[in-house]
Coordinates of C-alpha atoms and ligand atoms in Angstrom, one line a residue:
M1 CA 7.5 -3.6 26.5
T2 CA 9.0 0.2 26.7
I3 CA 7.4 3.2 24.9
P4 CA 9.8 5.4 22.9
E5 CA 9.9 8.9 24.1
G6 CA 7.6 11.6 22.8
V7 CA 4.5 8.8 22.2
G8 CA 1.5 10.4 23.5
A9 CA 0.0 8.4 26.5
E10 CA -3.0 8.1 24.3
L11 CA -1.7 6.4 21.7
A12 CA 0.6 4.0 23.8
T13 CA -2.3 3.0 26.1
R14 CA -4.1 2.0 22.9
L15 CA -1.6 0.4 21.0
L16 CA -0.9 -2.0 24.0
S17 CA -4.1 -3.0 24.6
Q18 CA -4.5 -3.8 20.7
V19 CA -1.4 -5.3 20.4
E20 CA -2.6 -7.6 23.2
A21 CA -5.4 -8.4 21.2
L22 CA -3.6 -10.2 18.5
N23 CA -2.7 -13.0 21.4
H24 CA -6.8 -13.8 20.8
H25 CA -6.3 -14.8 17.2
K26 CA -5.0 -18.4 15.7
D27 CA -4.5 -18.3 12.4
V28 CA -2.1 -16.5 10.6
D29 CA -4.3 -15.0 8.0
T30 CA -6.4 -13.4 10.9
I31 CA -3.3 -12.4 12.5
L32 CA -2.0 -10.6 9.5
D33 CA -5.3 -9.1 8.9
R34 CA -5.2 -7.5 12.6
V35 CA -1.7 -6.4 12.4
L36 CA -2.2 -4.2 9.1
L37 CA -5.5 -2.8 10.3
L38 CA -3.5 -2.1 13.4
A39 CA -0.5 -0.5 11.6
R40 CA -2.6 1.6 9.0
Q41 CA -4.7 3.1 12.0
I42 CA -1.6 4.3 13.6
T43 CA -0.3 5.7 10.3
G44 CA -3.3 6.7 8.4
A45 CA -2.2 4.8 5.6
D46 CA -4.6 3.9 3.2
A47 CA -3.2 0.6 1.8
G48 CA -0.7 -2.2 3.0
S49 CA 0.7 -5.6 2.5
I50 CA 2.8 -8.1 4.2
F51 CA 5.4 -10.6 2.7
L52 CA 6.5 -13.4 5.0
V53 CA 10.0 -15.1 4.5
Q54 CA 9.4 -18.7 2.8
N55 CA 12.2 -20.8 1.3
D56 CA 14.4 -17.8 1.6
V57 CA 12.2 -15.2 -0.4
L58 CA 9.7 -12.9 0.6
R59 CA 6.1 -14.2 -0.3
F60 CA 3.3 -11.9 -0.6
S61 CA 0.9 -12.7 2.1
Y62 CA -1.8 -10.1 2.6
V63 CA -2.8 -7.2 1.7
H64 CA -5.5 -4.1 2.4
N65 CA -6.3 -1.4 -0.2
D66 CA -8.9 0.9 1.0
T67 CA -8.8 3.0 -2.5
L68 CA -9.3 -0.5 -4.3
F69 CA -11.2 -3.1 -2.4
S70 CA -14.5 -3.2 -0.7
K71 CA -13.9 -2.6 3.2
N72 CA -16.7 -5.6 4.3
T73 CA -15.4 -8.5 1.9
T74 CA -12.2 -10.3 1.4
D75 CA -10.5 -9.2 -2.3
R76 CA -9.1 -12.1 -4.2
A77 CA -6.0 -9.9 -4.0
V78 CA -5.4 -11.4 -0.7
Y79 CA -4.9 -14.9 -2.2
A80 CA -2.3 -13.4 -4.9
D81 CA 0.6 -15.6 -5.2
F82 CA 3.6 -14.2 -6.1
S83 CA 7.5 -13.9 -4.3
V84 CA 9.9 -11.3 -4.2
P85 CA 14.0 -11.9 -3.8
I86 CA 15.9 -11.1 -1.0
D87 CA 18.0 -9.0 -2.4
R88 CA 18.6 -5.2 -2.4
S89 CA 16.7 -4.6 -6.0
S90 CA 13.3 -4.0 -4.2
I91 CA 12.0 -1.9 -1.6
V92 CA 10.9 -4.9 0.3
G93 CA 13.9 -6.9 -0.6
N94 CA 16.1 -4.3 0.6
V95 CA 14.2 -4.0 4.1
A96 CA 14.6 -7.5 4.5
S97 CA 18.5 -7.5 3.4
T98 CA 19.7 -4.8 5.6
G99 CA 17.0 -5.1 8.4
E100 CA 16.4 -1.1 8.1
T101 CA 13.2 0.8 8.1
L102 CA 13.0 2.8 4.8
V103 CA 10.6 5.9 4.7
I104 CA 10.2 7.1 1.2
D105 CA 7.9 10.2 0.4
D106 CA 7.3 9.6 -3.4
A107 CA 8.0 6.5 -4.8
Y108 CA 8.3 7.9 -8.0
A109 CA 11.1 9.9 -6.9
L110 CA 13.6 7.6 -6.0
D111 CA 17.4 8.9 -6.1
P112 CA 18.5 6.5 -9.2
D113 CA 21.9 5.7 -7.2
L114 CA 19.9 3.9 -4.6
P115 CA 20.4 0.3 -5.2
Y116 CA 16.5 -0.5 -4.8
R117 CA 14.0 0.5 -7.3
F118 CA 10.1 0.8 -6.9
N119 CA 8.3 -1.9 -8.9
S120 CA 5.0 0.2 -10.4
S121 CA 3.8 -2.5 -12.3
Y122 CA 0.9 -3.2 -9.7
D123 CA 0.0 0.5 -9.8
G124 CA 0.1 0.0 -13.8
R125 CA -2.3 -2.8 -13.6
S126 CA -4.8 -1.6 -10.8
G127 CA -4.7 2.3 -11.4
Y128 CA -3.3 2.8 -8.2
H129 CA -1.0 5.6 -7.6
T130 CA 1.7 5.0 -4.6
R131 CA 3.2 8.0 -3.3
S132 CA 4.6 7.9 0.2
M133 CA 5.6 4.3 1.9
L134 CA 7.0 3.2 5.2
T135 CA 8.5 -0.4 5.0
L136 CA 9.6 -2.1 7.7
P137 CA 11.3 -5.5 9.0
L138 CA 8.8 -7.7 11.2
R139 CA 11.6 -9.4 13.8
S140 CA 10.5 -11.7 16.3
T141 CA 13.0 -12.7 19.3
Q142 CA 16.4 -13.6 18.6
D143 CA 16.2 -11.3 15.9
R144 CA 14.7 -13.8 13.5
L145 CA 13.0 -12.2 10.7
V146 CA 9.5 -13.3 9.6
G147 CA 8.7 -11.0 7.1
V148 CA 8.5 -7.3 6.0
M149 CA 5.2 -4.9 6.3
Q150 CA 4.6 -2.2 3.7
L151 CA 2.7 0.7 4.6
I152 CA 1.5 3.0 1.7
N153 CA 0.0 6.3 1.1
A154 CA -0.3 8.1 4.7
R155 CA -3.2 10.3 4.7
D156 CA -3.9 13.4 6.7
S157 CA -7.3 14.2 8.2
S158 CA -8.5 15.7 4.9
G159 CA -7.8 12.5 3.0
N160 CA -4.3 13.8 1.2
V161 CA -2.0 11.4 0.7
V162 CA 1.3 12.8 2.8
P163 CA 4.7 11.6 4.0
F164 CA 4.5 9.4 6.8
D165 CA 5.2 11.4 9.8
R166 CA 7.9 10.5 13.0
E167 CA 5.3 10.0 15.5
S168 CA 3.8 6.8 14.1
A169 CA 7.2 5.8 12.8
S170 CA 8.5 5.6 16.0
V171 CA 5.6 3.4 17.3
L172 CA 5.7 1.0 14.9
P173 CA 8.7 -1.1 15.9
I174 CA 6.8 -2.1 18.8
L175 CA 4.1 -3.2 16.8
A176 CA 6.3 -5.0 14.7
N177 CA 8.0 -6.9 17.2
N178 CA 4.6 -8.4 18.9
A179 CA 3.2 -8.7 15.4
A180 CA 6.1 -10.8 14.2
I181 CA 5.6 -13.0 17.4
A182 CA 1.8 -13.8 16.8
I183 CA 2.5 -14.3 13.2
E184 CA 5.0 -17.2 14.1
R185 CA 2.5 -18.6 16.3
G186 CA 0.0 -18.8 13.5
I187 CA 2.4 -20.5 11.3
M188 CA 3.4 -22.9 13.7
T189 CA -0.6 -23.9 14.2
R190 CA -0.9 -23.9 10.7
E191 CA 1.8 -26.7 10.3
L192 CA 0.9 -28.6 13.0
I193 CA -2.5 -29.2 11.4
L194 CA -1.0 -29.6 7.9
R195 CA 1.4 -32.2 9.3
M196 CA -1.0 -33.8 11.5
M197 CA -3.3 -34.2 8.4
K198 CA -0.4 -35.8 6.1
M199 CA -0.4 -38.4 8.8
A200 CA -4.2 -38.9 8.9
E201 CA -5.4 -38.8 5.5
L202 CA -2.4 -38.9 3.2
R203 CA 0.5 -41.1 4.8
D204 CA 2.6 -39.7 2.3
P205 CA 5.5 -37.1 3.4
T206 CA 6.0 -35.5 0.0
E207 CA 2.1 -34.4 0.0
T208 CA 1.6 -30.5 0.2
G209 CA -1.5 -30.6 1.9
A210 CA -2.6 -28.2 -0.7
H211 CA -6.0 -29.4 -0.7
V212 CA -6.7 -29.1 3.4
Q213 CA -5.2 -25.6 2.9
R214 CA -7.8 -25.0 0.3
V215 CA -11.0 -26.4 2.1
G216 CA -9.9 -24.0 5.2
A217 CA -9.7 -21.3 3.2
Y218 CA -12.9 -21.8 1.3
S219 CA -14.9 -22.4 4.6
A220 CA -13.6 -19.5 6.0
E221 CA -14.3 -17.0 3.2
I222 CA -18.0 -18.7 2.8
Y223 CA -18.6 -18.1 6.3
K224 CA -17.3 -14.6 6.2
R225 CA -19.9 -13.9 3.3
W226 CA -22.6 -15.7 5.4
A227 CA -21.9 -13.5 8.4
Q228 CA -21.7 -10.6 6.3
D229 CA -25.2 -10.8 4.9
R230 CA -26.3 -11.1 8.7
V231 CA -24.0 -7.8 9.8
E232 CA -26.4 -5.9 6.9
D233 CA -29.8 -7.0 8.0
G234 CA -28.4 -6.1 11.4
H235 CA -28.8 -9.6 13.1
G236 CA -26.9 -9.6 16.6
N237 CA -23.5 -10.6 16.5
D238 CA -21.1 -8.1 15.8
A239 CA -18.2 -8.0 13.6
D240 CA -15.6 -9.5 16.0
E241 CA -17.5 -12.3 16.9
F242 CA -18.1 -13.2 13.1
R243 CA -14.2 -12.5 12.9
R244 CA -13.5 -14.9 16.0
T245 CA -15.4 -17.3 14.2
A246 CA -14.0 -17.5 10.8
D247 CA -10.7 -17.8 12.4
L248 CA -11.6 -20.8 14.3
I249 CA -13.3 -22.5 11.1
R250 CA -10.3 -21.9 8.8
L251 CA -8.4 -24.4 11.0
A252 CA -11.4 -26.6 12.1
A253 CA -12.2 -27.3 8.4
M254 CA -8.6 -28.1 7.8
L255 CA -9.1 -30.9 10.3
H256 CA -12.3 -32.3 8.8
D257 CA -10.9 -35.3 7.6
A258 CA -8.5 -36.2 10.4
G259 CA -10.7 -39.3 11.0
K260 CA -9.1 -40.9 7.7
V261 CA -6.6 -42.0 10.2
G262 CA -8.3 -44.7 11.1
I263 CA -9.2 -45.9 7.4
P264 CA -7.1 -48.5 6.1
D265 CA -4.7 -47.7 3.1
A266 CA -6.4 -50.6 1.0
I267 CA -9.7 -48.4 1.2
L268 CA -8.5 -45.1 1.2
K269 CA -6.1 -45.4 -1.5
K270 CA -7.9 -47.7 -3.7
P271 CA -7.5 -46.7 -7.1
G272 CA -11.3 -47.6 -8.4
K273 CA -14.8 -47.3 -7.0
L274 CA -15.6 -48.5 -3.2
D275 CA -18.1 -51.6 -2.9
D276 CA -20.6 -51.2 -0.2
E277 CA -18.6 -52.8 2.4
E278 CA -15.5 -50.7 2.0
F279 CA -18.0 -47.4 1.7
G280 CA -19.5 -48.3 4.6
R281 CA -16.0 -48.4 6.5
M282 CA -15.2 -45.3 4.9
K283 CA -18.1 -43.5 6.4
W284 CA -16.8 -44.4 9.8
H285 CA -14.1 -41.5 8.9
T286 CA -16.6 -39.3 10.6
V287 CA -17.2 -40.6 13.9
L288 CA -13.5 -41.6 14.5
G289 CA -12.7 -37.8 13.7
A290 CA -15.3 -36.7 16.1
R291 CA -13.8 -38.8 18.8
L292 CA -10.2 -37.2 18.6
F293 CA -11.9 -33.9 19.6
L294 CA -14.5 -35.8 22.5
N295 CA -12.6 -34.1 25.6
A296 CA -13.2 -30.6 24.1
T297 CA -11.5 -27.9 26.4
S298 CA -11.9 -25.0 24.1
E299 CA -14.0 -23.5 21.3
L300 CA -11.7 -25.1 18.4
D301 CA -12.0 -28.5 20.0
V302 CA -15.8 -28.3 19.8
M303 CA -16.0 -26.5 16.1
C304 CA -13.1 -30.1 15.3
R305 CA -15.8 -32.2 16.6
D306 CA -18.9 -30.8 15.1
I307 CA -17.1 -30.4 11.4
S308 CA -15.7 -34.1 11.5
L309 CA -18.8 -35.4 12.7
N310 CA -21.2 -33.9 10.3
H311 CA -19.5 -32.9 7.2
H312 CA -21.3 -35.6 4.8
E313 CA -24.8 -34.6 6.7
K314 CA -26.9 -33.3 3.9
W315 CA -29.4 -30.1 4.3
A316 CA -32.5 -32.2 3.0
G317 CA -31.4 -35.3 5.0
G318 CA -29.8 -38.8 4.0
G319 CA -26.2 -37.9 4.6
Y320 CA -24.0 -39.9 7.2
P321 CA -23.4 -40.5 10.0
G322 CA -26.9 -39.3 11.3
M323 CA -28.1 -38.9 15.4
I324 CA -25.6 -40.8 17.3
P325 CA -26.7 -40.8 20.9
D326 CA -23.0 -42.6 22.0
L327 CA -19.7 -41.7 19.6
T328 CA -17.6 -44.0 21.7
I329 CA -19.5 -47.4 21.0
D330 CA -18.1 -49.1 17.9
T331 CA -21.4 -50.5 16.4
P332 CA -23.3 -47.4 16.2
I333 CA -26.9 -47.1 16.6
K334 CA -28.1 -44.4 13.9
V335 CA -31.3 -43.2 15.8
S336 CA -32.5 -40.7 12.9
T337 CA -31.3 -38.7 10.1
K338 CA -30.2 -35.1 10.6
T339 CA -31.5 -32.0 8.4
G340 CA -31.5 -28.6 8.1
T341 CA -30.0 -26.7 11.3
D342 CA -29.3 -30.0 13.1
I343 CA -26.4 -29.8 11.1
P344 CA -23.8 -27.1 12.5
L345 CA -23.6 -24.2 10.3
S346 CA -19.7 -25.0 10.3
A347 CA -20.1 -28.4 9.0
R348 CA -22.8 -26.9 6.2
I349 CA -20.1 -24.7 5.0
T350 CA -17.3 -27.5 5.2
G351 CA -19.4 -29.7 3.5
L352 CA -19.7 -27.8 0.5
A353 CA -16.2 -26.7 0.4
D354 CA -15.1 -30.1 0.7
V355 CA -17.4 -31.6 -2.3
Y356 CA -16.3 -28.6 -4.5
D357 CA -12.9 -29.1 -3.9
A358 CA -12.9 -33.0 -4.4
L359 CA -15.2 -32.5 -7.8
V360 CA -12.9 -29.8 -9.4
S361 CA -9.6 -32.0 -8.2
P362 CA -8.0 -35.2 -9.5
R363 CA -8.4 -38.1 -6.6
C364 CA -7.3 -41.5 -7.1
Y365 CA -10.6 -43.0 -7.9
K366 CA -11.8 -40.0 -10.3
E367 CA -10.8 -37.3 -12.9
P368 CA -11.3 -33.4 -12.2
W369 CA -14.3 -32.0 -13.5
P370 CA -14.8 -29.1 -15.2
E371 CA -15.9 -25.8 -13.2
G372 CA -18.9 -25.5 -15.0
K373 CA -20.2 -29.0 -14.2
V374 CA -19.2 -28.4 -10.6
L375 CA -21.2 -25.4 -10.2
D376 CA -24.2 -27.0 -12.0
L377 CA -24.2 -29.7 -9.5
I378 CA -24.0 -27.4 -6.4
H379 CA -27.0 -25.3 -7.9
K380 CA -28.8 -28.5 -8.8
E381 CA -28.2 -29.6 -4.7
S382 CA -29.1 -26.5 -3.3
G383 CA -31.7 -27.1 -0.9
N384 CA -31.1 -30.8 -1.0
Q385 CA -27.4 -31.7 -0.3
F386 CA -26.5 -28.3 0.5
D387 CA -27.7 -25.3 2.6
P388 CA -29.1 -22.7 -0.2
D389 CA -27.9 -20.1 2.0
V390 CA -24.4 -21.5 2.2
V391 CA -24.6 -22.3 -1.7
R392 CA -25.8 -18.4 -2.3
A393 CA -22.5 -17.1 -0.1
F394 CA -20.3 -19.8 -2.1
M395 CA -21.8 -18.2 -5.5
E396 CA -21.4 -14.9 -4.3
I397 CA -17.3 -15.0 -3.7
H398 CA -16.7 -17.1 -6.7
D399 CA -13.7 -14.9 -7.4
V400 CA -12.1 -15.4 -4.3
I401 CA -12.7 -19.1 -4.3
L402 CA -10.7 -19.2 -7.8
A403 CA -8.0 -17.2 -6.4
I404 CA -7.5 -19.7 -3.4
R405 CA -7.3 -22.5 -5.9
D406 CA -4.6 -20.9 -8.0
K407 CA -2.5 -20.0 -4.9
Y408 CA -2.6 -23.6 -3.3
R409 CA -2.2 -25.4 -6.0
D410 CA -1.3 -29.1 -5.9
A411 CA 2.5 -30.1 -6.3
G412 CA 2.8 -31.0 -10.0
H413 CA -0.2 -29.5 -11.3
Ligands
C2E1 P1 -13.3 -37.2 -0.9 O1 -12.4 -37.6 -2.2 O2 -12.8 -35.9 -0.4 O3 -14.7 -36.6 -1.5 C1 -15.4 -35.8 -0.6 C2 -17.1 -35.9 -1.3 O4 -17.0 -35.0 -2.3 C3 -17.8 -37.2 -1.3 O5 -18.2 -37.7 -0.1 C4 -18.9 -36.9 -2.4 O6 -20.0 -36.1 -1.6 C5 -18.3 -35.7 -3.0 N1 -17.8 -36.4 -4.3 C6 -16.6 -36.9 -4.7 N2 -16.4 -37.1 -6.0 C7 -17.8 -37.1 -6.5 C8 -18.4 -37.8 -7.7 O7 -17.4 -38.2 -8.7 N3 -19.7 -37.6 -7.7 C9 -20.4 -36.5 -7.0 N4 -21.5 -36.5 -6.8 N5 -19.7 -36.2 -5.6 C10 -18.3 -36.5 -5.5 P2 -18.6 -38.9 -0.2 O8 -19.2 -39.7 -1.2 O9 -19.3 -39.4 1.2 O10 -16.9 -39.8 0.2 C11 -16.2 -39.6 1.1 C12 -14.8 -40.0 0.8 O11 -14.8 -41.4 0.7 C13 -14.1 -39.4 -0.4 O12 -13.3 -38.1 0.3 C14 -13.2 -40.4 -0.5 O13 -11.9 -40.4 0.2 C15 -13.9 -41.7 -0.4 N6 -14.7 -42.1 -1.5 C16 -15.8 -41.8 -1.9 N7 -15.9 -43.0 -3.1 C17 -15.0 -43.5 -3.5 C18 -14.6 -44.2 -4.5 O14 -15.3 -44.6 -5.3 N8 -13.2 -45.0 -4.3 C19 -12.2 -44.6 -3.5 N9 -11.0 -44.9 -3.5 N10 -12.9 -43.7 -2.0 C20 -14.0 -43.3 -2.5
SIN2 C1 6.4 -5.7 -5.3 O1 5.2 -5.7 -5.3 O2 7.0 -6.5 -6.1 C2 7.7 -5.5 -4.2 C3 7.2 -4.0 -4.1 C4 8.3 -3.1 -3.8 O3 9.1 -2.8 -4.9 O4 8.7 -2.8 -2.5
SIN3 C1 -25.3 -19.3 13.8 O1 -26.1 -18.0 13.8 O2 -24.1 -19.3 14.1 C2 -25.8 -20.6 13.4 C3 -27.4 -20.5 12.8 C4 -27.5 -21.7 12.1 O3 -27.0 -22.9 12.3 O4 -27.9 -21.3 10.9
FE4 FE1 -14.7 -36.7 4.7
FE5 FE1 -12.9 -34.6 2.7

């Protein structure tokens, strides 16, 4: 990696170590969050967003806005779902088409002869005022375009909006290239998991895996809300540790039903109610899933094992499979029930996310329930089936939960 001339040694050193830190994150959403934070620290930008190339359009994928959003929680705007064509009519489309960075001092004073226009509809809806903009391509190795990053409203040390300066603009390509490589890796990880789940649970190559993405996203956001309350209470763990855990929970929660790979179609896809024997075999998916991760070599494996095994346990007891001393034996002996914090936090969170999604969605064996009825059940089961602290975190981010549902819709719904 070469640092352009004129870049201060201090800035260069900081940049190199922070770019390196991108490699510590596995999930693409966490990587996008870190990339935007870094780009905004370098340029002083108040806001920014990232669009990723998907099916030949630019899909809006992440946003920060210090003026509009609270700093410590995820805003539902992160899960907004829209795309921009890759053509020269918009700013981000132009950057994707030409591969050239655009630095704009006033978005509302663009020369009308330029091919692209500033789309002010977001400002109109949000009350935000966009002025300066720096929009650059995210290209990985072999010049593959991964996406476009747009930084908005650079501020000087007293907080006034100013044009983006030359020094920061010259450093950004280094970040952009490394960011693009990290983002590609994050996308590949998610796609591997989605493919694995298509085989395990659905055995249907046309299935989009939307519900798997939803359970992952709900779980990560519930965890972040849960953790935020602990940071504010001054509990030991720091924000970095929580962010790393949220990164792992999203991926591990996507795999919660991986053990369904061992459940025959006649049970898994049965259109009606399961009888006792069938349900007994179905319960086995928790142990089968845990076995996939028995040789845990990473924190992610450990979390996958915890979630697979425990996501149908209940806070007050009576869930399944319970305490099982040896997961490798085919006729397992349940020695006792699990309750409360016997059940790992990650599994308590995924358990709630899974039930919420199962209830609001159609299944081969049931109609979807209306939202209100689902929320009533979750309240009623707080302290019984569900950990009350997890229920509280879920209710506090209900608007984000709805935005996630909207973003990851089932095909044909
Ligand atoms: P799933 O469809 O992903 O459902 C996950 C969990 O959501 C269920 O775990 C249950 O806790 C909750 N849930 C789903 N539907 C309802 C409902 O109508 N009422 C209530 N109160 N809770 C509901 P559970 O029961 O341990 O089931 C695990 C898995 O077993 C289900 O995953 C599904 O794949 C299968 N399953 C359960 N019951 C039936 C059934 O009657 N017919 C078929 N074909 N499959 C079933
Ligand atoms: C959009 O938000 O639609 C794209 C913004 C732009 O014109 O760059
Ligand atoms: C944790 O603090 O990460 C786990 C505590 C719990 O299980 O509630
Ligand atoms: Fe399950
Ligand atoms: Fe499930």
